[in-house]
mmCIF file with all atom_site columns, C-alpha atoms in Angstrom:
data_model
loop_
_atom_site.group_PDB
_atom_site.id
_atom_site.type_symbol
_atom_site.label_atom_id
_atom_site.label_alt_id
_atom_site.label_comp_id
_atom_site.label_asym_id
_atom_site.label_entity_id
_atom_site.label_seq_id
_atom_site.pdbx_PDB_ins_code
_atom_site.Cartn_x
_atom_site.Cartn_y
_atom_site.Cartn_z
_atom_site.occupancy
_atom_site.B_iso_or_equiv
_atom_site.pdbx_formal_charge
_atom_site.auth_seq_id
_atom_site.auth_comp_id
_atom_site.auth_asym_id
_atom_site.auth_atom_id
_atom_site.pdbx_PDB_model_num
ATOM 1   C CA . UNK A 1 1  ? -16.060 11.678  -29.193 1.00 90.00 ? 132 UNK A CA 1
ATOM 2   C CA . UNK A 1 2  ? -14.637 10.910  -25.996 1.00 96.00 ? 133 UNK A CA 1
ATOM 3   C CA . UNK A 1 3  ? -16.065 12.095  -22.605 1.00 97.00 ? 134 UNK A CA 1
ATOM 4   C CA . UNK A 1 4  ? -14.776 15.463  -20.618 1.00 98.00 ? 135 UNK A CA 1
ATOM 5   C CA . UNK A 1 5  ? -13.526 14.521  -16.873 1.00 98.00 ? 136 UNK A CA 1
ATOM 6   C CA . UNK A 1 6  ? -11.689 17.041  -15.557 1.00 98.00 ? 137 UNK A CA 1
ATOM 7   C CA . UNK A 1 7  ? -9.761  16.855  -12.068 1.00 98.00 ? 138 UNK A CA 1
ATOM 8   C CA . UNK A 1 8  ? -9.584  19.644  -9.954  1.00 98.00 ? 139 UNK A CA 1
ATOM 9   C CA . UNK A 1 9  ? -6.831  19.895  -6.935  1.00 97.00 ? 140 UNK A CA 1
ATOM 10  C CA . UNK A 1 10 ? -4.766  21.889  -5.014  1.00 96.00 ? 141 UNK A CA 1
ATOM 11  C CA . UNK A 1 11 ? -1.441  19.949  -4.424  1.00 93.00 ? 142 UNK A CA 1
ATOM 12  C CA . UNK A 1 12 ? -2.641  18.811  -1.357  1.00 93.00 ? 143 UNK A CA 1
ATOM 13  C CA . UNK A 1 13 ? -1.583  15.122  -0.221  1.00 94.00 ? 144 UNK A CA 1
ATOM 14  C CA . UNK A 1 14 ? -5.369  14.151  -0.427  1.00 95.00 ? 145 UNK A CA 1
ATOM 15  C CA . UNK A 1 15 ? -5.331  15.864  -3.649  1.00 95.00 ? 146 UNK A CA 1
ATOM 16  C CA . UNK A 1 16 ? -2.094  14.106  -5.102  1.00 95.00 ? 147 UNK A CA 1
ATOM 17  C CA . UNK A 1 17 ? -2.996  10.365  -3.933  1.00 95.00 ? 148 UNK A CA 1
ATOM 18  C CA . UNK A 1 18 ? -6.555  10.811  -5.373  1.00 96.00 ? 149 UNK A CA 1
ATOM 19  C CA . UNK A 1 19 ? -5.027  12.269  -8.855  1.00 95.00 ? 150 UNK A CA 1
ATOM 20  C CA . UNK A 1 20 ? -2.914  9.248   -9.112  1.00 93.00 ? 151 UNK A CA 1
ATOM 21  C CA . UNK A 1 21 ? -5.334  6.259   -8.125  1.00 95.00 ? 152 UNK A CA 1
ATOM 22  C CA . UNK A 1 22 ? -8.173  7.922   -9.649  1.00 97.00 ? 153 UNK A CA 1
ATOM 23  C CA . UNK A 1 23 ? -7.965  10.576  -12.172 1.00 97.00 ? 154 UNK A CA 1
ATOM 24  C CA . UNK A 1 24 ? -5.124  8.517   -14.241 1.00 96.00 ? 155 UNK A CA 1
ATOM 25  C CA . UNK A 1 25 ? -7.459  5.215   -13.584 1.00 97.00 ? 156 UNK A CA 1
ATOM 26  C CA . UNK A 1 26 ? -10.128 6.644   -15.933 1.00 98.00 ? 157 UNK A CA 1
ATOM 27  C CA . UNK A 1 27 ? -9.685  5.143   -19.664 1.00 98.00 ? 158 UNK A CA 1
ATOM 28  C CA . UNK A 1 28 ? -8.000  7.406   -21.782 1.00 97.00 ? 159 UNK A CA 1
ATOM 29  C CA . UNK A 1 29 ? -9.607  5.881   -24.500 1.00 97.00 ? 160 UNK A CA 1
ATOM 30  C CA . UNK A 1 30 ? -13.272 6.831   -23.616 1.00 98.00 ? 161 UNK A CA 1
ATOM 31  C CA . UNK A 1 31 ? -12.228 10.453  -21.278 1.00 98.00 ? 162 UNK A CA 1
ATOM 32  C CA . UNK A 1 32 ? -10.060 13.253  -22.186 1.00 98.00 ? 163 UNK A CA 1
ATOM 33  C CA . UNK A 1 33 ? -8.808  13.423  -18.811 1.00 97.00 ? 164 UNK A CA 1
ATOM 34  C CA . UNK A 1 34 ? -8.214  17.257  -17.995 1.00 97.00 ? 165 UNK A CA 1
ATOM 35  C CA . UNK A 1 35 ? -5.912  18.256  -14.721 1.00 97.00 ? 166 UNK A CA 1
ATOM 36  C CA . UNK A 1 36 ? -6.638  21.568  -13.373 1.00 98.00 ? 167 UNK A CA 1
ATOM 37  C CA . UNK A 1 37 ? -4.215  22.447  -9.841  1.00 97.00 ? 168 UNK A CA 1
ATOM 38  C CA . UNK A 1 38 ? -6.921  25.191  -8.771  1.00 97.00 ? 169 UNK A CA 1
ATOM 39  C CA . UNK A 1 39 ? -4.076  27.099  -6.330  1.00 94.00 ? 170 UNK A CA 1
ATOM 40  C CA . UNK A 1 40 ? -2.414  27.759  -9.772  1.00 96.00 ? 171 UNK A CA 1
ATOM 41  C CA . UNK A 1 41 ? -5.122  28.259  -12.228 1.00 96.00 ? 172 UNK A CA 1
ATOM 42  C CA . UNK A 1 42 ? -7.286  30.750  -9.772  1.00 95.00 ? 173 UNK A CA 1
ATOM 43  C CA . UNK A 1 43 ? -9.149  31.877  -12.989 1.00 96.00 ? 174 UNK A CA 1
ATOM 44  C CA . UNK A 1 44 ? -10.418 28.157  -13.297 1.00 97.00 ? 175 UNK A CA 1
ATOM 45  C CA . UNK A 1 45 ? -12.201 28.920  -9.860  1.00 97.00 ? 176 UNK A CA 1
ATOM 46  C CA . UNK A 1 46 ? -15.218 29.811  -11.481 1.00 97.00 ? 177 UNK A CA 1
ATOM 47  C CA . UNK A 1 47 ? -16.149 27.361  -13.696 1.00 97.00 ? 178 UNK A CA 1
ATOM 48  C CA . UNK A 1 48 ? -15.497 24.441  -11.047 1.00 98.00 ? 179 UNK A CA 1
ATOM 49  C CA . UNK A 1 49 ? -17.838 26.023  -8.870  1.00 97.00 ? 180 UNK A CA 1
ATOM 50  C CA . UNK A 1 50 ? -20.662 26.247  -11.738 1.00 98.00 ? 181 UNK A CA 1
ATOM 51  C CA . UNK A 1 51 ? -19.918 22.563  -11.888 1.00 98.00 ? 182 UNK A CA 1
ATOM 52  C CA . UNK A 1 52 ? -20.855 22.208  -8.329  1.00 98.00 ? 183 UNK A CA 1
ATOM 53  C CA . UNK A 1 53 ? -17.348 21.844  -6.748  1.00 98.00 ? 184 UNK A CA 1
ATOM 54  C CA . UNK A 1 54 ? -17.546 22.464  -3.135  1.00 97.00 ? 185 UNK A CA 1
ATOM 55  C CA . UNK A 1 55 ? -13.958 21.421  -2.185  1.00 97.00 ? 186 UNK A CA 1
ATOM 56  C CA . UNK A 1 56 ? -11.257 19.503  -4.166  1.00 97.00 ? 187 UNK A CA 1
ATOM 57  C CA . UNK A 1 57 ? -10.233 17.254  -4.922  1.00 98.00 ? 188 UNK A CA 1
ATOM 58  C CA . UNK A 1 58 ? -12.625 16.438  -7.178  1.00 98.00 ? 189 UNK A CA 1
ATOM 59  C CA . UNK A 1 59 ? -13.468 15.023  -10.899 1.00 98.00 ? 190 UNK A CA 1
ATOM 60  C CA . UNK A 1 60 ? -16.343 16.880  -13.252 1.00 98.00 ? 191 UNK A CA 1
ATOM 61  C CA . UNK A 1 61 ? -17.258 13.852  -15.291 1.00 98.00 ? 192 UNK A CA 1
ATOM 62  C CA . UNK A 1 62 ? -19.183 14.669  -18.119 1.00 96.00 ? 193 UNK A CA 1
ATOM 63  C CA . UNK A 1 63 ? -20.412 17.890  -16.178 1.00 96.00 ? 194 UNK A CA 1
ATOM 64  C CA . UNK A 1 64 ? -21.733 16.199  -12.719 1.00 97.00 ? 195 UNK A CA 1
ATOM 65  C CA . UNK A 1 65 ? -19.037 16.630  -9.938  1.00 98.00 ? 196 UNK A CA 1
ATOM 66  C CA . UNK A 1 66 ? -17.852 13.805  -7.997  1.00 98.00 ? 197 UNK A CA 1
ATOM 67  C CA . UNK A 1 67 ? -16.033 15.062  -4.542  1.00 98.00 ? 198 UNK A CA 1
ATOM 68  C CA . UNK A 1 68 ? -13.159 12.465  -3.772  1.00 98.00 ? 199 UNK A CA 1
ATOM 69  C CA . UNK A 1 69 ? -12.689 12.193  -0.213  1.00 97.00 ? 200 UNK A CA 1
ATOM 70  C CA . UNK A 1 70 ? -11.687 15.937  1.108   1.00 96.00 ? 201 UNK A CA 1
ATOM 71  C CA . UNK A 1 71 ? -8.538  18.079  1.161   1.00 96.00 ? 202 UNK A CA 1
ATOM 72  C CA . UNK A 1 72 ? -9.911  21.313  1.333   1.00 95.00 ? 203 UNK A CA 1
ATOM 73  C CA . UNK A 1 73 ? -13.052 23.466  0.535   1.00 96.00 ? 204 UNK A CA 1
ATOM 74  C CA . UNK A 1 74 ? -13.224 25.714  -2.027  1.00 95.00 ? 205 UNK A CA 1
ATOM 75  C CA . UNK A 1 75 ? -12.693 28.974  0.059   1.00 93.00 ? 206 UNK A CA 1
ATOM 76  C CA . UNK A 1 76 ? -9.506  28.151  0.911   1.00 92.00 ? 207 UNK A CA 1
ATOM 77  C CA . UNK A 1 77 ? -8.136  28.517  -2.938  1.00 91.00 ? 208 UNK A CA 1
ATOM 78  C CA . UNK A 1 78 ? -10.206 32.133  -2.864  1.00 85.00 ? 209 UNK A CA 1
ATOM 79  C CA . UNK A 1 79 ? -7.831  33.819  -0.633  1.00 70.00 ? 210 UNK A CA 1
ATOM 80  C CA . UNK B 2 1  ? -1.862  -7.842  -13.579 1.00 90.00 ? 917 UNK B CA 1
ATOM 81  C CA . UNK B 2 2  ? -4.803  -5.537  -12.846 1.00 96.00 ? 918 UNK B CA 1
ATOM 82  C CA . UNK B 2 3  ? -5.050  -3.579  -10.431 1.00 97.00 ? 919 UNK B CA 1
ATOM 83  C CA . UNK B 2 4  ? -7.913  -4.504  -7.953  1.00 98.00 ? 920 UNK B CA 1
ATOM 84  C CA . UNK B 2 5  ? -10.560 -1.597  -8.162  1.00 98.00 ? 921 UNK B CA 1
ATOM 85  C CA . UNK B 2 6  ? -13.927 -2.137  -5.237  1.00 98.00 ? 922 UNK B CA 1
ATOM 86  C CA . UNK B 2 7  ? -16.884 0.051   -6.218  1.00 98.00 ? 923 UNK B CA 1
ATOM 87  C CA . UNK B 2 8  ? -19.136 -0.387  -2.622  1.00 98.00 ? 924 UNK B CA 1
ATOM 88  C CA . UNK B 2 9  ? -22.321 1.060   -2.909  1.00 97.00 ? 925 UNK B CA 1
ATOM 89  C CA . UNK B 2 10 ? -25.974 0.582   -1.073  1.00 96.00 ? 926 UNK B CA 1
ATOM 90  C CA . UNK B 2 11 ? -28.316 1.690   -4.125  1.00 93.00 ? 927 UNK B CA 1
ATOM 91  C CA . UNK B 2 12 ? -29.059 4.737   -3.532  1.00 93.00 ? 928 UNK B CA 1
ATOM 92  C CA . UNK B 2 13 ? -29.366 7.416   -5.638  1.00 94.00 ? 929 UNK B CA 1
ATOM 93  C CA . UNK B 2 14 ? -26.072 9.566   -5.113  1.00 95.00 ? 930 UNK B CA 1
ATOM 94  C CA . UNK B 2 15 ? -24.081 5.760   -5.520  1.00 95.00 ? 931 UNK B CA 1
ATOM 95  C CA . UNK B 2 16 ? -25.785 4.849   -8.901  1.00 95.00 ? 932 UNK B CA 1
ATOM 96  C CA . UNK B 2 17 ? -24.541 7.936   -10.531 1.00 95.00 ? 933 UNK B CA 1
ATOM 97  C CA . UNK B 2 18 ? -21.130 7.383   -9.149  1.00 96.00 ? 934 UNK B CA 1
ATOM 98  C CA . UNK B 2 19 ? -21.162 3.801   -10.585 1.00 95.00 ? 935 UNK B CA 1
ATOM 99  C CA . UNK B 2 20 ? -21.972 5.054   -13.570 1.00 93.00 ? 936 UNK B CA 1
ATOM 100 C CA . UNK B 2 21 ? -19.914 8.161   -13.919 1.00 95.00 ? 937 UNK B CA 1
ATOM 101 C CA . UNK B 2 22 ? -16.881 7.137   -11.787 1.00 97.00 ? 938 UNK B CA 1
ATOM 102 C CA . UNK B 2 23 ? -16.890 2.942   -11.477 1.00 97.00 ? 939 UNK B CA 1
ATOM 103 C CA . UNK B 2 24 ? -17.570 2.529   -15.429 1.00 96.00 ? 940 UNK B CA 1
ATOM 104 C CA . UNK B 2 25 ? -14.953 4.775   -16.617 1.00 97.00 ? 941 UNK B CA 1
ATOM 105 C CA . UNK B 2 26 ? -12.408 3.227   -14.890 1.00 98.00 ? 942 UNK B CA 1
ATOM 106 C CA . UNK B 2 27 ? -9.839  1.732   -17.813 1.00 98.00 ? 943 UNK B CA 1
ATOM 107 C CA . UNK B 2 28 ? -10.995 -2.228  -17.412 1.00 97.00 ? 944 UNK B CA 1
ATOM 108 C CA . UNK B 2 29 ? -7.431  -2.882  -19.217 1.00 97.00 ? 945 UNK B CA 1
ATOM 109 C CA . UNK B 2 30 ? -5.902  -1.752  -16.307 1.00 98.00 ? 946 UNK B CA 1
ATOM 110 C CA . UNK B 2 31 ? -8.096  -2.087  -13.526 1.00 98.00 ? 947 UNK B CA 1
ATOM 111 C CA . UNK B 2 32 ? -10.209 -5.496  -12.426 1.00 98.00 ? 948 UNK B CA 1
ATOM 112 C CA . UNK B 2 33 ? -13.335 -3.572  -11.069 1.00 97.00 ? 949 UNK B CA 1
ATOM 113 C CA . UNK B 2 34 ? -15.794 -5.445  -9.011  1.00 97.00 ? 950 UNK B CA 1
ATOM 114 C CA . UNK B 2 35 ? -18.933 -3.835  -7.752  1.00 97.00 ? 951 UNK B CA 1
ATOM 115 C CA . UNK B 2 36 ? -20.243 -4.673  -4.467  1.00 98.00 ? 952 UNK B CA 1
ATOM 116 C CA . UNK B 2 37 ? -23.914 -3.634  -3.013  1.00 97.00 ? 953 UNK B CA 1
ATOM 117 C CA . UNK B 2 38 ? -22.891 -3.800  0.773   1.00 97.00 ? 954 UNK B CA 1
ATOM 118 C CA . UNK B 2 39 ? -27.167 -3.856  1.441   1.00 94.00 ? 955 UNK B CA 1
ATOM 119 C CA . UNK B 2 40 ? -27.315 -6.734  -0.502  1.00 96.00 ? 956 UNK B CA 1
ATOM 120 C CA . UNK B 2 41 ? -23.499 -8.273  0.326   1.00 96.00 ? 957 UNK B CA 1
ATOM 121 C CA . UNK B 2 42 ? -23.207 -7.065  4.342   1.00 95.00 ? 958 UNK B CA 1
ATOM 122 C CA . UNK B 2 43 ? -20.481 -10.002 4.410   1.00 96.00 ? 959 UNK B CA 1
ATOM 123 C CA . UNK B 2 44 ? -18.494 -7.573  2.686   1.00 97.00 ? 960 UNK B CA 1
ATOM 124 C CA . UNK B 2 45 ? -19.385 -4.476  4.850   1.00 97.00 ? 961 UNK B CA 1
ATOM 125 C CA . UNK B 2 46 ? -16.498 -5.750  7.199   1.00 96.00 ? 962 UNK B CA 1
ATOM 126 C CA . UNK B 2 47 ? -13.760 -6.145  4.545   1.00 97.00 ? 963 UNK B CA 1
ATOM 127 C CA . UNK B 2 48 ? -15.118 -2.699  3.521   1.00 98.00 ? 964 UNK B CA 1
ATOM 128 C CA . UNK B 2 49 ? -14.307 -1.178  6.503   1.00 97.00 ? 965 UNK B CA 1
ATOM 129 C CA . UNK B 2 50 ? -11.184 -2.957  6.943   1.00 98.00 ? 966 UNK B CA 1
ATOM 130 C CA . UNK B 2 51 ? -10.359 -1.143  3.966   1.00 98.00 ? 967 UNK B CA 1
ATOM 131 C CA . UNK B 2 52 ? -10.854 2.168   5.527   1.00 98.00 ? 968 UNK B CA 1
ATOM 132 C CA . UNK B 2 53 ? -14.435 2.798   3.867   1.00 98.00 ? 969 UNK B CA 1
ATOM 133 C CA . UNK B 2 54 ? -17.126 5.179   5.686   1.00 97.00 ? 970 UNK B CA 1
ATOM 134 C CA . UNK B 2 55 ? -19.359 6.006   3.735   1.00 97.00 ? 971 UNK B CA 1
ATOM 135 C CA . UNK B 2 56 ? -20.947 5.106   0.675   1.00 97.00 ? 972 UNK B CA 1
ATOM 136 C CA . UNK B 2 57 ? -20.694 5.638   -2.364  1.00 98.00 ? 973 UNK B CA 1
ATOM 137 C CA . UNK B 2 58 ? -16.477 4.313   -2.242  1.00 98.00 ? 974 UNK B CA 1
ATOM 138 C CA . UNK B 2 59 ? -13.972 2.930   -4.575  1.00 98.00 ? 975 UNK B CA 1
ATOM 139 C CA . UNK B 2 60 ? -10.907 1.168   -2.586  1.00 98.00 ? 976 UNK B CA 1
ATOM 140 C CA . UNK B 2 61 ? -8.628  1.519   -5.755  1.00 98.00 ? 977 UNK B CA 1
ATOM 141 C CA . UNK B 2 62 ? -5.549  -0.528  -4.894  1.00 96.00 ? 978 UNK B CA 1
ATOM 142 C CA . UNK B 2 63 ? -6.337  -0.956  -1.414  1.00 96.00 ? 979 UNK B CA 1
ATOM 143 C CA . UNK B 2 64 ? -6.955  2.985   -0.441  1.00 97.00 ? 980 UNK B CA 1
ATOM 144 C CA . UNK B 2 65 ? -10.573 4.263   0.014   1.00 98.00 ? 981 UNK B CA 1
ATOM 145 C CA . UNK B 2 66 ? -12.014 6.830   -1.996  1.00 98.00 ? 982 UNK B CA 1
ATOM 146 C CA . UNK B 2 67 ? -15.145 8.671   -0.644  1.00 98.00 ? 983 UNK B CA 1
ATOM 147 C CA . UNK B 2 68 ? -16.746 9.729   -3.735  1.00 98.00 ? 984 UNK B CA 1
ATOM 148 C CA . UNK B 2 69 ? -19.872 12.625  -2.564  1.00 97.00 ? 985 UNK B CA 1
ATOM 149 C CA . UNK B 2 70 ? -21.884 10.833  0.091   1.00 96.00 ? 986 UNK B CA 1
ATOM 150 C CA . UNK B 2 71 ? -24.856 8.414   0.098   1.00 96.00 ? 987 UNK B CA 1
ATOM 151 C CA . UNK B 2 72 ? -24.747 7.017   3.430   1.00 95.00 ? 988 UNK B CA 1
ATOM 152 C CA . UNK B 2 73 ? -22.766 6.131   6.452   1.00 96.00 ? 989 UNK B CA 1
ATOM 153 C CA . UNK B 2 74 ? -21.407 2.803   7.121   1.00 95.00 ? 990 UNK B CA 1
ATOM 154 C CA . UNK B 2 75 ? -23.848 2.454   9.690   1.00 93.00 ? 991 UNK B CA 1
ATOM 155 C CA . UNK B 2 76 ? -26.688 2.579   7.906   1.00 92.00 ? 992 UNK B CA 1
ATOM 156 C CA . UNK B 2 77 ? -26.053 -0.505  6.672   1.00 91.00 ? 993 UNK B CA 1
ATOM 157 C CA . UNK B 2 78 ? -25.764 -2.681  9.795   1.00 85.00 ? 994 UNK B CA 1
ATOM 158 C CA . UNK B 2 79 ? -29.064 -2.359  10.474  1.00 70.00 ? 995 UNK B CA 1
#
């Protein structure tokens, strides 16, 4: 069974570069590589931040967050 | 070719996880990933830097840096 990793964002330019050099780095043959643009998918929200996301982007790998440089916090996508 | 993938850590506890989360699911088809322990390696802390890294723990994936959560500052490790 593989491994959850899923990649939060927010279309940022931090976001984007990150979701291209890291997210589609991961092996596909070990991760099911999820993509979740938080801006769009506000209902999402809420389970990122029971992960522990404080701002995106970031990658939930196997549950434990891993914050990839910073774009924006996680307030900003509330309003 | 692979693409060059540099996991710099220092050991500590916030960079272990990321190796093993982040650095070891990296696709090793694709990527050539080296691991480098800048308190062990501090040769390397200036070609880390050159490469725009911080903080630790990083992955310069391609040459751009990737902060992933935070260990320690750079200059921590000049001591």
């Amino acid at each position: 069974m593989k491994t959850s990793a899923i990649f939060y964002h927010a279309g940022c330019p931090v976001c984007i570069e990150a979701e291209h050099q890291v997210a589609e780095a991961l092996d596909s043959a070990r991760y099911d590589v999820k993509i979740v643009h938080l801006g769009e998918q506000k209902k999402e929200i809420e389970a990122a931040e029971a992960a522990g996301v404080k701002s995106v982007p970031a990658i939930v790998i196997d549950g434990a967050p891993f914050h990839i440089n910073f774009g924006a916090p996680m307030s900003v996508l509330k309003g």
